[in-house]
Short mmCIF file of C-alpha atoms in Angstrom, two decimals:
data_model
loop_
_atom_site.label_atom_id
_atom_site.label_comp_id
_atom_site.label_asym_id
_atom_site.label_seq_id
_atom_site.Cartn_x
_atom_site.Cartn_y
_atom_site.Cartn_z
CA UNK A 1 7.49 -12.21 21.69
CA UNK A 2 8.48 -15.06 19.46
CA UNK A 3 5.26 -15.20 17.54
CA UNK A 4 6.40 -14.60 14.19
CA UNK A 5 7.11 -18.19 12.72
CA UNK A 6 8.41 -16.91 9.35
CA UNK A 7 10.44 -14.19 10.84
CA UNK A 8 13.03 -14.44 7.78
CA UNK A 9 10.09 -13.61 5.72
CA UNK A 10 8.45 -11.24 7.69
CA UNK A 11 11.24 -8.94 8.65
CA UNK A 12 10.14 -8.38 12.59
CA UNK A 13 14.09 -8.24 12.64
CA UNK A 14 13.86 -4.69 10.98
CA UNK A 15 11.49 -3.20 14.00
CA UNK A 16 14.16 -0.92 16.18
CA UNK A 17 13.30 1.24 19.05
CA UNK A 18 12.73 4.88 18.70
CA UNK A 19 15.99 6.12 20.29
CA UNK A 20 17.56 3.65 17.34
CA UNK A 21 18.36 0.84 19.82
CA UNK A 22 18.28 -3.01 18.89
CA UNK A 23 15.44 -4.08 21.10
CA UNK A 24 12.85 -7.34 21.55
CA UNK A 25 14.05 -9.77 18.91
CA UNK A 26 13.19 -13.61 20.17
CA UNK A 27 16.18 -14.82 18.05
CA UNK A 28 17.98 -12.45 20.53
CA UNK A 29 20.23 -9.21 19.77
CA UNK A 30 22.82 -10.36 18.16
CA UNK A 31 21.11 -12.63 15.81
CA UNK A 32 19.15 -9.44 14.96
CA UNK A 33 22.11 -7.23 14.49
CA UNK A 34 23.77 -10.23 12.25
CA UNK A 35 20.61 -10.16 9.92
CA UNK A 36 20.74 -6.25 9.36
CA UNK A 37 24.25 -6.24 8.76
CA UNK A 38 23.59 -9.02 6.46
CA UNK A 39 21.15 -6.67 4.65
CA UNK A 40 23.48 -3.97 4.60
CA UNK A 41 22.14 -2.19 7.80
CA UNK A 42 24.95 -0.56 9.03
CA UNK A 43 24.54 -0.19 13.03
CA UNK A 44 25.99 2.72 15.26
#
């Protein structure tokens, strides 16, 4: 919902949906996806 100012900070990017989905990121999917993989997330 956007609300998170600091999002970089507090990693709301992390949250995924129970089935393992990318879901509800304001910064939009693939901004999401490019912070995990930048973590070292590796997506299915």
């Amino acid at each position: 919902n956007g609300r998170n100012p600091i999002a970089v900070i507090v990693p709301c990017h992390r949250v995924i949906g129970s089935n393992g989905t990318l879901t509800g990121y304001a910064g939009g999917l693939e901004r999401k996806a490019w912070l995990l993989k930048h973590e070292g997330i590796t997506l299915l």
